[in-house]
XYZ file of C-alpha atoms in Angstrom:
100
model
C 0.000 0.000 0.000
C 1.463 3.341 -0.954
C 1.620 6.335 1.336
C -1.085 8.313 -0.445
C -3.730 5.652 0.081
C -2.619 5.206 3.678
C -2.966 8.959 4.204
C -6.486 8.905 2.811
C -7.401 5.997 5.081
C -6.075 7.986 8.042
C -8.312 10.895 7.008
C -11.346 8.597 6.906
C -10.518 7.231 10.357
C -10.183 10.806 11.590
C -13.623 11.657 10.201
C -15.078 8.676 12.046
C -13.578 9.832 15.333
C -14.929 13.350 14.783
C -18.426 12.002 14.146
C -18.292 9.776 17.210
C -17.021 12.689 19.334
C -19.969 14.837 18.292
C -22.272 11.894 18.979
C -20.945 11.765 22.542
C -21.645 15.480 22.958
C -25.083 15.785 21.401
C -26.703 12.352 21.864
C -27.636 12.280 25.527
C -30.789 11.057 27.153
C -30.984 10.161 30.812
C -33.920 7.967 31.663
C -34.669 7.474 35.329
C -36.186 4.053 34.750
C -34.265 1.094 36.116
C -35.042 -1.018 33.066
C -33.883 1.507 30.459
C -30.372 2.903 30.820
C -30.650 5.855 28.427
C -28.173 7.096 25.829
C -24.646 8.027 26.949
C -25.820 8.037 30.567
C -23.423 6.570 33.103
C -24.382 7.921 36.541
C -27.494 9.447 38.087
C -26.823 13.163 37.655
C -27.112 15.032 34.373
C -24.134 17.288 35.090
C -21.889 14.320 35.809
C -22.965 12.635 32.600
C -22.244 15.791 30.586
C -18.783 15.985 32.123
C -18.092 12.322 31.353
C -19.363 12.698 27.777
C -17.286 15.834 27.232
C -14.180 13.960 28.365
C -14.967 11.129 25.966
C -15.551 13.628 23.157
C -12.239 15.354 23.895
C -10.459 12.014 23.673
C -12.084 11.234 20.328
C -11.210 14.684 18.977
C -7.571 14.206 20.026
C -7.531 10.854 18.218
C -8.995 12.579 15.155
C -6.240 15.196 15.313
C -3.600 12.475 15.586
C -4.907 10.629 12.532
C -5.176 13.915 10.603
C -1.528 14.635 11.334
C -0.556 11.102 10.308
C -2.582 11.375 7.106
C -1.041 14.725 6.230
C 2.439 13.350 6.901
C 1.813 10.398 4.596
C 0.559 12.668 1.799
C 3.547 15.011 2.191
C 5.987 12.082 2.111
C 4.290 10.718 -1.004
C 4.630 14.097 -2.716
C 8.289 14.310 -1.708
C 8.913 10.830 -3.141
C 7.210 11.828 -6.400
C 9.354 14.952 -6.675
C 12.511 12.957 -5.905
C 11.737 10.379 -8.591
C 11.014 13.148 -11.122
C 14.362 14.772 -10.309
C 16.159 11.441 -10.671
C 14.486 10.798 -14.028
C 15.397 14.297 -15.196
C 19.045 13.862 -14.129
C 19.251 10.470 -15.854
C 17.859 11.889 -19.082
C 20.360 14.782 -18.913
C 23.251 12.321 -18.440
C 22.070 10.271 -21.412
C 21.965 13.378 -23.587
C 25.498 14.408 -22.623
C 26.831 10.864 -23.170
C 25.317 10.629 -26.660
């Protein structure tokens, strides 16, 4: 797998983490019923659940940032490799012209 495709995969993973982070922030429903646990509800108080969900969201956003940086690095390295191979091809063609 080349670096460009790996970079794009990292961007897709980053997008998934961003979506899941926003899900943790905005999808909250605390049901007081014993049988139904609610959505993103962990303890009895609403404020505590918002704090817990915001910490989860922060973690997912940091993971998204990490994969964005990795994806950008892979794309930059791919571009540098392309430029290096073009320079090498140009130098080889110049040497062939001078040798002829």
